[in-house]
Amino acid sequence: MEDWFNRKIKPMLAVRGKPFSSDDYIYEIKWDGTRCIAFVDVGKKRLRLQNRRLIEIAYRYPELDFFDFESQNAVLDGEIVVFHNGKPSFPLLQQRDHVDSRLKIEILSKRIPAVYIAFDVLYTASDGWIMNLPLVERKKILDELAEEARRVTKSEFIEGAGVEFYRKAIEMGLEGVMAKRKNSTYQPGKRSAAWVKMKKRKTLDCIIVGWLEGEGVREGKFGSLVLALKSGDKLVHVGQVGTGFESDFIDWFYEKLKEIEISKPWFEAEFKRRVHWVKPVYVCEVEFLEVTEDGKLRAPVFLRLRDDKGPDECTVEGLYGLVD
């Protein structure tokens, strides 16, 4: 018998696009969360949560009541989200993402609890693997297995009216909308044009390759982070980000950066202050206004670390809006 519970699955990914309407697509909210595949064994009360990098993260979210949500064993695709005033919160999610202490996890699970929003199902005990079924059929199966739970729910969707749905989502202060072709199969690890993300903000995931020494209140810490993208085997400089950090994050992340400091520079560039280079381990998401003519990000703002994304996924193609 196949060991469905321990299978490694990379989630299907979307391309970026502009708002559109089509009767061939369904539309759902794009949640600002941590993407992960959920392996739920209802009978044995076992749970695995696997992020995009195939790292197990279930231990961080003990409050997620999957065994109440599912009527049978299943593998789901969805997002872990932390809400504040009815909307997803980046800063609060960040607090949950970087905690390993059992005591802190227990405290945070009560103080800022997360929700898992399921938008796809890849396997059920009764149907087996269903990734080759059309999306609309997988959605029906998800409806059938879903039951009332406090911290796990399913993503609602509409058909056809994508432009209007996107407009309303942005008015509500949400990140954007996902458009998914009704007859699309699930393609693990593939970035497919069958799924289109329509986002208000220009954001990019970048590799952190160094830091500039801070001044004033940040003296003795980092003032800004040096950002890069991969181009073949090389790292290409795309600028620095010095805003968007919370003070607690600066203190915590500065210690992490010192652990991976190296002496050899990644590229030649002029900096106003001393640069400390680091191994290309961490990925962060930044918001920016535009890309300048020399390939730098204009007015970038730090949004969050991306524990679920590896440096190899951050390429120069993303700089020009081809992928995200």
PDB file of N, CA, C and O in Angstrom, residues 42-111:
ATOM      1  N   VAL A  42      -6.985  11.229   9.886  1.00  0.00           N
ATOM      2  CA  VAL A  42      -8.037  11.376  10.890  1.00  0.00           C
ATOM      3  C   VAL A  42      -8.067  10.180  11.832  1.00  0.00           C
ATOM      4  O   VAL A  42      -8.221  10.327  13.055  1.00  0.00           O
ATOM      5  N   GLY A  43      -7.907   8.975  11.284  1.00  0.00           N
ATOM      6  CA  GLY A  43      -7.999   7.763  12.087  1.00  0.00           C
ATOM      7  C   GLY A  43      -6.924   7.662  13.147  1.00  0.00           C
ATOM      8  O   GLY A  43      -7.197   7.337  14.298  1.00  0.00           O
ATOM      9  N   LYS A  44      -5.674   7.981  12.768  1.00  0.00           N
ATOM     10  CA  LYS A  44      -4.549   7.863  13.698  1.00  0.00           C
ATOM     11  C   LYS A  44      -4.183   9.186  14.365  1.00  0.00           C
ATOM     12  O   LYS A  44      -3.210   9.253  15.114  1.00  0.00           O
ATOM     13  N   LYS A  45      -4.947  10.231  14.075  1.00  0.00           N
ATOM     14  CA  LYS A  45      -4.692  11.560  14.644  1.00  0.00           C
ATOM     15  C   LYS A  45      -3.261  12.021  14.377  1.00  0.00           C
ATOM     16  O   LYS A  45      -2.547  12.491  15.267  1.00  0.00           O
ATOM     17  N   ARG A  46      -2.859  11.881  13.112  1.00  0.00           N
ATOM     18  CA  ARG A  46      -1.529  12.339  12.702  1.00  0.00           C
ATOM     19  C   ARG A  46      -1.691  13.526  11.758  1.00  0.00           C
ATOM     20  O   ARG A  46      -2.621  13.565  10.949  1.00  0.00           O
ATOM     21  N   LEU A  47      -0.743  14.485  11.856  1.00  0.00           N
ATOM     22  CA  LEU A  47      -0.801  15.670  10.999  1.00  0.00           C
ATOM     23  C   LEU A  47       0.600  16.060  10.553  1.00  0.00           C
ATOM     24  O   LEU A  47       1.529  16.113  11.362  1.00  0.00           O
ATOM     25  N   ARG A  48       0.732  16.341   9.262  1.00  0.00           N
ATOM     26  CA  ARG A  48       1.947  16.940   8.715  1.00  0.00           C
ATOM     27  C   ARG A  48       1.568  18.212   7.982  1.00  0.00           C
ATOM     28  O   ARG A  48       0.607  18.220   7.214  1.00  0.00           O
ATOM     29  N   LEU A  49       2.306  19.278   8.223  1.00  0.00           N
ATOM     30  CA  LEU A  49       2.168  20.509   7.447  1.00  0.00           C
ATOM     31  C   LEU A  49       3.514  20.763   6.787  1.00  0.00           C
ATOM     32  O   LEU A  49       4.519  20.949   7.466  1.00  0.00           O
ATOM     33  N   GLN A  50       3.519  20.772   5.451  1.00  0.00           N
ATOM     34  CA  GLN A  50       4.769  20.831   4.685  1.00  0.00           C
ATOM     35  C   GLN A  50       4.771  22.106   3.850  1.00  0.00           C
ATOM     36  O   GLN A  50       3.877  22.314   3.034  1.00  0.00           O
ATOM     37  N   ASN A  51       5.756  22.996   4.079  1.00  0.00           N
ATOM     38  CA  ASN A  51       5.758  24.249   3.323  1.00  0.00           C
ATOM     39  C   ASN A  51       6.387  24.067   1.942  1.00  0.00           C
ATOM     40  O   ASN A  51       6.727  22.946   1.538  1.00  0.00           O
ATOM     41  N   ARG A  52       6.552  25.170   1.225  1.00  0.00           N
ATOM     42  CA  ARG A  52       7.033  25.093  -0.156  1.00  0.00           C
ATOM     43  C   ARG A  52       8.421  24.477  -0.265  1.00  0.00           C
ATOM     44  O   ARG A  52       8.777  23.896  -1.282  1.00  0.00           O
ATOM     45  N   ARG A  53       9.212  24.593   0.798  1.00  0.00           N
ATOM     46  CA  ARG A  53      10.570  24.038   0.788  1.00  0.00           C
ATOM     47  C   ARG A  53      10.605  22.624   1.360  1.00  0.00           C
ATOM     48  O   ARG A  53      11.673  22.105   1.649  1.00  0.00           O
ATOM     49  N   LEU A  54       9.429  22.024   1.532  1.00  0.00           N
ATOM     50  CA  LEU A  54       9.277  20.658   2.045  1.00  0.00           C
ATOM     51  C   LEU A  54       9.715  20.539   3.505  1.00  0.00           C
ATOM     52  O   LEU A  54      10.086  19.465   3.962  1.00  0.00           O
ATOM     53  N   ILE A  55       9.657  21.656   4.231  1.00  0.00           N
ATOM     54  CA  ILE A  55       9.990  21.671   5.652  1.00  0.00           C
ATOM     55  C   ILE A  55       8.728  21.457   6.476  1.00  0.00           C
ATOM     56  O   ILE A  55       7.669  22.020   6.171  1.00  0.00           O
ATOM     57  N   GLU A  56       8.827  20.641   7.514  1.00  0.00           N
ATOM     58  CA  GLU A  56       7.679  20.346   8.371  1.00  0.00           C
ATOM     59  C   GLU A  56       7.462  21.483   9.373  1.00  0.00           C
ATOM     60  O   GLU A  56       8.392  21.861  10.104  1.00  0.00           O
ATOM     61  N   ILE A  57       6.242  22.023   9.425  1.00  0.00           N
ATOM     62  CA  ILE A  57       5.980  23.171  10.294  1.00  0.00           C
ATOM     63  C   ILE A  57       4.747  22.973  11.179  1.00  0.00           C
ATOM     64  O   ILE A  57       4.304  23.916  11.831  1.00  0.00           O
ATOM     65  N   ALA A  58       4.204  21.763  11.240  1.00  0.00           N
ATOM     66  CA  ALA A  58       2.983  21.525  12.016  1.00  0.00           C
ATOM     67  C   ALA A  58       3.166  21.862  13.498  1.00  0.00           C
ATOM     68  O   ALA A  58       2.222  22.327  14.148  1.00  0.00           O
ATOM     69  N   TYR A  59       4.370  21.641  14.031  1.00  0.00           N
ATOM     70  CA  TYR A  59       4.607  21.864  15.464  1.00  0.00           C
ATOM     71  C   TYR A  59       4.384  23.318  15.870  1.00  0.00           C
ATOM     72  O   TYR A  59       4.136  23.613  17.044  1.00  0.00           O
ATOM     73  N   ARG A  60       4.464  24.241  14.896  1.00  0.00           N
ATOM     74  CA  ARG A  60       4.301  25.661  15.207  1.00  0.00           C
ATOM     75  C   ARG A  60       2.836  26.078  15.359  1.00  0.00           C
ATOM     76  O   ARG A  60       2.551  27.174  15.838  1.00  0.00           O
ATOM     77  N   TYR A  61       1.914  25.218  14.943  1.00  0.00           N
ATOM     78  CA  TYR A  61       0.503  25.610  14.911  1.00  0.00           C
ATOM     79  C   TYR A  61      -0.384  24.555  15.582  1.00  0.00           C
ATOM     80  O   TYR A  61      -1.214  23.915  14.920  1.00  0.00           O
ATOM     81  N   PRO A  62      -0.224  24.360  16.890  1.00  0.00           N
ATOM     82  CA  PRO A  62      -1.005  23.319  17.583  1.00  0.00           C
ATOM     83  C   PRO A  62      -2.495  23.606  17.626  1.00  0.00           C
ATOM     84  O   PRO A  62      -3.291  22.702  17.901  1.00  0.00           O
ATOM     85  N   GLU A  63      -2.905  24.856  17.354  1.00  0.00           N
ATOM     86  CA  GLU A  63      -4.312  25.222  17.452  1.00  0.00           C
ATOM     87  C   GLU A  63      -5.144  24.808  16.240  1.00  0.00           C
ATOM     88  O   GLU A  63      -6.386  24.860  16.275  1.00  0.00           O
ATOM     89  N   LEU A  64      -4.497  24.388  15.156  1.00  0.00           N
ATOM     90  CA  LEU A  64      -5.232  24.053  13.935  1.00  0.00           C
ATOM     91  C   LEU A  64      -5.962  22.721  14.100  1.00  0.00           C
ATOM     92  O   LEU A  64      -5.338  21.673  14.221  1.00  0.00           O
ATOM     93  N   ASP A  65      -7.283  22.763  14.064  1.00  0.00           N
ATOM     94  CA  ASP A  65      -8.116  21.586  14.382  1.00  0.00           C
ATOM     95  C   ASP A  65      -8.558  20.829  13.127  1.00  0.00           C
ATOM     96  O   ASP A  65      -9.746  20.750  12.816  1.00  0.00           O
ATOM     97  N   PHE A  66      -7.569  20.267  12.441  1.00  0.00           N
ATOM     98  CA  PHE A  66      -7.847  19.527  11.203  1.00  0.00           C
ATOM     99  C   PHE A  66      -8.739  18.305  11.436  1.00  0.00           C
ATOM    100  O   PHE A  66      -9.519  17.937  10.559  1.00  0.00           O
ATOM    101  N   PHE A  67      -8.625  17.694  12.583  1.00  0.00           N
ATOM    102  CA  PHE A  67      -9.382  16.464  12.820  1.00  0.00           C
ATOM    103  C   PHE A  67     -10.872  16.748  13.009  1.00  0.00           C
ATOM    104  O   PHE A  67     -11.704  15.858  12.844  1.00  0.00           O
ATOM    105  N   ASP A  68     -11.216  17.997  13.320  1.00  0.00           N
ATOM    106  CA  ASP A  68     -12.618  18.397  13.339  1.00  0.00           C
ATOM    107  C   ASP A  68     -13.099  18.758  11.937  1.00  0.00           C
ATOM    108  O   ASP A  68     -14.274  18.610  11.611  1.00  0.00           O
ATOM    109  N   PHE A  69     -12.177  19.247  11.106  1.00  0.00           N
ATOM    110  CA  PHE A  69     -12.539  19.749   9.778  1.00  0.00           C
ATOM    111  C   PHE A  69     -12.802  18.630   8.774  1.00  0.00           C
ATOM    112  O   PHE A  69     -13.684  18.736   7.924  1.00  0.00           O
ATOM    113  N   GLU A  70     -12.044  17.547   8.862  1.00  0.00           N
ATOM    114  CA  GLU A  70     -12.118  16.505   7.841  1.00  0.00           C
ATOM    115  C   GLU A  70     -12.912  15.286   8.303  1.00  0.00           C
ATOM    116  O   GLU A  70     -12.765  14.833   9.435  1.00  0.00           O
ATOM    117  N   SER A  71     -13.696  14.767   7.390  1.00  0.00           N
ATOM    118  CA  SER A  71     -14.478  13.570   7.681  1.00  0.00           C
ATOM    119  C   SER A  71     -13.729  12.297   7.322  1.00  0.00           C
ATOM    120  O   SER A  71     -14.168  11.192   7.651  1.00  0.00           O
ATOM    121  N   GLN A  72     -12.586  12.421   6.628  1.00  0.00           N
ATOM    122  CA  GLN A  72     -11.774  11.265   6.252  1.00  0.00           C
ATOM    123  C   GLN A  72     -10.342  11.715   6.013  1.00  0.00           C
ATOM    124  O   GLN A  72     -10.057  12.907   5.927  1.00  0.00           O
ATOM    125  N   ASN A  73      -9.424  10.746   5.901  1.00  0.00           N
ATOM    126  CA  ASN A  73      -8.028  11.067   5.618  1.00  0.00           C
ATOM    127  C   ASN A  73      -7.925  11.822   4.299  1.00  0.00           C
ATOM    128  O   ASN A  73      -8.589  11.470   3.315  1.00  0.00           O
ATOM    129  N   ALA A  74      -7.066  12.857   4.274  1.00  0.00           N
ATOM    130  CA  ALA A  74      -6.954  13.662   3.062  1.00  0.00           C
ATOM    131  C   ALA A  74      -5.643  14.440   3.044  1.00  0.00           C
ATOM    132  O   ALA A  74      -4.995  14.630   4.079  1.00  0.00           O
ATOM    133  N   VAL A  75      -5.269  14.888   1.833  1.00  0.00           N
ATOM    134  CA  VAL A  75      -4.150  15.798   1.635  1.00  0.00           C
ATOM    135  C   VAL A  75      -4.707  17.077   1.022  1.00  0.00           C
ATOM    136  O   VAL A  75      -5.356  17.034  -0.031  1.00  0.00           O
ATOM    137  N   LEU A  76      -4.476  18.197   1.697  1.00  0.00           N
ATOM    138  CA  LEU A  76      -5.027  19.486   1.276  1.00  0.00           C
ATOM    139  C   LEU A  76      -3.921  20.442   0.863  1.00  0.00           C
ATOM    140  O   LEU A  76      -2.784  20.329   1.303  1.00  0.00           O
ATOM    141  N   ASP A  77      -4.288  21.416   0.041  1.00  0.00           N
ATOM    142  CA  ASP A  77      -3.405  22.538  -0.261  1.00  0.00           C
ATOM    143  C   ASP A  77      -4.100  23.793   0.256  1.00  0.00           C
ATOM    144  O   ASP A  77      -5.313  23.950   0.102  1.00  0.00           O
ATOM    145  N   GLY A  78      -3.325  24.672   0.887  1.00  0.00           N
ATOM    146  CA  GLY A  78      -3.934  25.877   1.431  1.00  0.00           C
ATOM    147  C   GLY A  78      -2.902  26.818   2.015  1.00  0.00           C
ATOM    148  O   GLY A  78      -1.702  26.708   1.760  1.00  0.00           O
ATOM    149  N   GLU A  79      -3.381  27.768   2.805  1.00  0.00           N
ATOM    150  CA  GLU A  79      -2.524  28.782   3.408  1.00  0.00           C
ATOM    151  C   GLU A  79      -2.798  28.900   4.899  1.00  0.00           C
ATOM    152  O   GLU A  79      -3.953  28.843   5.331  1.00  0.00           O
ATOM    153  N   ILE A  80      -1.728  29.088   5.670  1.00  0.00           N
ATOM    154  CA  ILE A  80      -1.865  29.430   7.077  1.00  0.00           C
ATOM    155  C   ILE A  80      -1.879  30.948   7.171  1.00  0.00           C
ATOM    156  O   ILE A  80      -0.977  31.620   6.671  1.00  0.00           O
ATOM    157  N   VAL A  81      -2.914  31.494   7.815  1.00  0.00           N
ATOM    158  CA  VAL A  81      -3.120  32.940   7.872  1.00  0.00           C
ATOM    159  C   VAL A  81      -3.381  33.360   9.313  1.00  0.00           C
ATOM    160  O   VAL A  81      -4.043  32.644  10.065  1.00  0.00           O
ATOM    161  N   VAL A  82      -2.848  34.523   9.682  1.00  0.00           N
ATOM    162  CA  VAL A  82      -3.182  35.141  10.967  1.00  0.00           C
ATOM    163  C   VAL A  82      -3.974  36.404  10.667  1.00  0.00           C
ATOM    164  O   VAL A  82      -3.525  37.259   9.892  1.00  0.00           O
ATOM    165  N   PHE A  83      -5.145  36.530  11.269  1.00  0.00           N
ATOM    166  CA  PHE A  83      -6.017  37.670  10.995  1.00  0.00           C
ATOM    167  C   PHE A  83      -5.932  38.712  12.109  1.00  0.00           C
ATOM    168  O   PHE A  83      -5.752  38.394  13.292  1.00  0.00           O
ATOM    169  N   HIS A  84      -6.082  39.972  11.716  1.00  0.00           N
ATOM    170  CA  HIS A  84      -6.199  41.081  12.658  1.00  0.00           C
ATOM    171  C   HIS A  84      -7.242  42.047  12.102  1.00  0.00           C
ATOM    172  O   HIS A  84      -7.123  42.520  10.971  1.00  0.00           O
ATOM    173  N   ASN A  85      -8.264  42.302  12.891  1.00  0.00           N
ATOM    174  CA  ASN A  85      -9.374  43.159  12.445  1.00  0.00           C
ATOM    175  C   ASN A  85      -9.971  42.683  11.120  1.00  0.00           C
ATOM    176  O   ASN A  85     -10.290  43.482  10.233  1.00  0.00           O
ATOM    177  N   GLY A  86     -10.081  41.375  10.987  1.00  0.00           N
ATOM    178  CA  GLY A  86     -10.748  40.802   9.818  1.00  0.00           C
ATOM    179  C   GLY A  86      -9.910  40.674   8.573  1.00  0.00           C
ATOM    180  O   GLY A  86     -10.400  40.199   7.542  1.00  0.00           O
ATOM    181  N   LYS A  87      -8.624  41.072   8.633  1.00  0.00           N
ATOM    182  CA  LYS A  87      -7.759  40.993   7.458  1.00  0.00           C
ATOM    183  C   LYS A  87      -6.460  40.267   7.803  1.00  0.00           C
ATOM    184  O   LYS A  87      -6.006  40.311   8.948  1.00  0.00           O
ATOM    185  N   PRO A  88      -5.846  39.596   6.814  1.00  0.00           N
ATOM    186  CA  PRO A  88      -4.558  38.938   7.065  1.00  0.00           C
ATOM    187  C   PRO A  88      -3.514  39.938   7.530  1.00  0.00           C
ATOM    188  O   PRO A  88      -3.457  41.062   7.028  1.00  0.00           O
ATOM    189  N   SER A  89      -2.682  39.530   8.495  1.00  0.00           N
ATOM    190  CA  SER A  89      -1.660  40.416   9.046  1.00  0.00           C
ATOM    191  C   SER A  89      -0.275  39.833   8.807  1.00  0.00           C
ATOM    192  O   SER A  89       0.065  38.777   9.340  1.00  0.00           O
ATOM    193  N   PHE A  90       0.538  40.537   8.037  1.00  0.00           N
ATOM    194  CA  PHE A  90       1.940  40.145   7.820  1.00  0.00           C
ATOM    195  C   PHE A  90       2.736  40.097   9.121  1.00  0.00           C
ATOM    196  O   PHE A  90       3.385  39.095   9.433  1.00  0.00           O
ATOM    197  N   PRO A  91       2.726  41.189   9.905  1.00  0.00           N
ATOM    198  CA  PRO A  91       3.557  41.197  11.117  1.00  0.00           C
ATOM    199  C   PRO A  91       3.197  40.086  12.104  1.00  0.00           C
ATOM    200  O   PRO A  91       4.087  39.476  12.702  1.00  0.00           O
ATOM    201  N   LEU A  92       1.913  39.816  12.280  1.00  0.00           N
ATOM    202  CA  LEU A  92       1.523  38.773  13.226  1.00  0.00           C
ATOM    203  C   LEU A  92       1.900  37.387  12.712  1.00  0.00           C
ATOM    204  O   LEU A  92       2.337  36.521  13.481  1.00  0.00           O
ATOM    205  N   LEU A  93       1.747  37.171  11.416  1.00  0.00           N
ATOM    206  CA  LEU A  93       2.170  35.900  10.835  1.00  0.00           C
ATOM    207  C   LEU A  93       3.667  35.709  11.011  1.00  0.00           C
ATOM    208  O   LEU A  93       4.144  34.607  11.303  1.00  0.00           O
ATOM    209  N   GLN A  94       4.414  36.808  10.870  1.00  0.00           N
ATOM    210  CA  GLN A  94       5.865  36.754  11.034  1.00  0.00           C
ATOM    211  C   GLN A  94       6.240  36.263  12.434  1.00  0.00           C
ATOM    212  O   GLN A  94       7.188  35.490  12.609  1.00  0.00           O
ATOM    213  N   GLN A  95       5.473  36.707  13.423  1.00  0.00           N
ATOM    214  CA  GLN A  95       5.748  36.273  14.794  1.00  0.00           C
ATOM    215  C   GLN A  95       5.571  34.763  14.955  1.00  0.00           C
ATOM    216  O   GLN A  95       6.287  34.122  15.699  1.00  0.00           O
ATOM    217  N   ARG A  96       4.610  34.192  14.241  1.00  0.00           N
ATOM    218  CA  ARG A  96       4.372  32.755  14.335  1.00  0.00           C
ATOM    219  C   ARG A  96       5.396  31.951  13.523  1.00  0.00           C
ATOM    220  O   ARG A  96       5.719  30.814  13.875  1.00  0.00           O
ATOM    221  N   ASP A  97       5.885  32.538  12.456  1.00  0.00           N
ATOM    222  CA  ASP A  97       6.775  31.813  11.538  1.00  0.00           C
ATOM    223  C   ASP A  97       8.140  31.490  12.130  1.00  0.00           C
ATOM    224  O   ASP A  97       8.762  30.513  11.749  1.00  0.00           O
ATOM    225  N   HIS A  98       8.630  32.310  13.040  1.00  0.00           N
ATOM    226  CA  HIS A  98      10.028  32.179  13.455  1.00  0.00           C
ATOM    227  C   HIS A  98      10.192  31.759  14.907  1.00  0.00           C
ATOM    228  O   HIS A  98      11.168  32.124  15.563  1.00  0.00           O
ATOM    229  N   VAL A  99       9.259  30.978  15.395  1.00  0.00           N
ATOM    230  CA  VAL A  99       9.319  30.537  16.791  1.00  0.00           C
ATOM    231  C   VAL A  99       9.516  29.026  16.838  1.00  0.00           C
ATOM    232  O   VAL A  99       8.809  28.272  16.174  1.00  0.00           O
ATOM    233  N   ASP A 100      10.487  28.580  17.624  1.00  0.00           N
ATOM    234  CA  ASP A 100      10.747  27.146  17.786  1.00  0.00           C
ATOM    235  C   ASP A 100      10.572  26.672  19.230  1.00  0.00           C
ATOM    236  O   ASP A 100      10.450  25.481  19.474  1.00  0.00           O
ATOM    237  N   SER A 101      10.581  27.604  20.172  1.00  0.00           N
ATOM    238  CA  SER A 101      10.403  27.246  21.579  1.00  0.00           C
ATOM    239  C   SER A 101       8.978  26.733  21.815  1.00  0.00           C
ATOM    240  O   SER A 101       8.011  27.387  21.450  1.00  0.00           O
ATOM    241  N   ARG A 102       8.868  25.569  22.447  1.00  0.00           N
ATOM    242  CA  ARG A 102       7.547  24.988  22.700  1.00  0.00           C
ATOM    243  C   ARG A 102       6.685  25.896  23.564  1.00  0.00           C
ATOM    244  O   ARG A 102       5.484  26.030  23.332  1.00  0.00           O
ATOM    245  N   LEU A 103       7.300  26.512  24.570  1.00  0.00           N
ATOM    246  CA  LEU A 103       6.549  27.395  25.458  1.00  0.00           C
ATOM    247  C   LEU A 103       6.020  28.606  24.693  1.00  0.00           C
ATOM    248  O   LEU A 103       4.842  28.972  24.822  1.00  0.00           O
ATOM    249  N   LYS A 104       6.881  29.234  23.881  1.00  0.00           N
ATOM    250  CA  LYS A 104       6.459  30.404  23.110  1.00  0.00           C
ATOM    251  C   LYS A 104       5.384  30.029  22.093  1.00  0.00           C
ATOM    252  O   LYS A 104       4.436  30.787  21.856  1.00  0.00           O
ATOM    253  N   ILE A 105       5.537  28.860  21.469  1.00  0.00           N
ATOM    254  CA  ILE A 105       4.534  28.399  20.507  1.00  0.00           C
ATOM    255  C   ILE A 105       3.180  28.251  21.184  1.00  0.00           C
ATOM    256  O   ILE A 105       2.144  28.669  20.651  1.00  0.00           O
ATOM    257  N   GLU A 106       3.182  27.678  22.371  1.00  0.00           N
ATOM    258  CA  GLU A 106       1.927  27.477  23.122  1.00  0.00           C
ATOM    259  C   GLU A 106       1.283  28.812  23.475  1.00  0.00           C
ATOM    260  O   GLU A 106       0.063  28.984  23.335  1.00  0.00           O
ATOM    261  N   ILE A 107       2.094  29.771  23.892  1.00  0.00           N
ATOM    262  CA  ILE A 107       1.575  31.099  24.252  1.00  0.00           C
ATOM    263  C   ILE A 107       1.012  31.812  23.023  1.00  0.00           C
ATOM    264  O   ILE A 107      -0.100  32.355  23.040  1.00  0.00           O
ATOM    265  N   LEU A 108       1.785  31.814  21.918  1.00  0.00           N
ATOM    266  CA  LEU A 108       1.365  32.525  20.708  1.00  0.00           C
ATOM    267  C   LEU A 108       0.154  31.871  20.049  1.00  0.00           C
ATOM    268  O   LEU A 108      -0.666  32.550  19.434  1.00  0.00           O
ATOM    269  N   SER A 109       0.035  30.552  20.189  1.00  0.00           N
ATOM    270  CA  SER A 109      -1.123  29.868  19.589  1.00  0.00           C
ATOM    271  C   SER A 109      -2.430  30.319  20.228  1.00  0.00           C
ATOM    272  O   SER A 109      -3.495  30.231  19.609  1.00  0.00           O
ATOM    273  N   LYS A 110      -2.342  30.836  21.468  1.00  0.00           N
ATOM    274  CA  LYS A 110      -3.533  31.355  22.147  1.00  0.00           C
ATOM    275  C   LYS A 110      -3.678  32.863  21.952  1.00  0.00           C
ATOM    276  O   LYS A 110      -4.787  33.381  21.828  1.00  0.00           O
ATOM    277  N   ARG A 111      -2.537  33.560  21.916  1.00  0.00           N
ATOM    278  CA  ARG A 111      -2.588  35.026  21.822  1.00  0.00           C
ATOM    279  C   ARG A 111      -2.848  35.515  20.400  1.00  0.00           C
ATOM    280  O   ARG A 111      -3.640  36.440  20.186  1.00  0.00           O
TER     281      ARG A 111
END
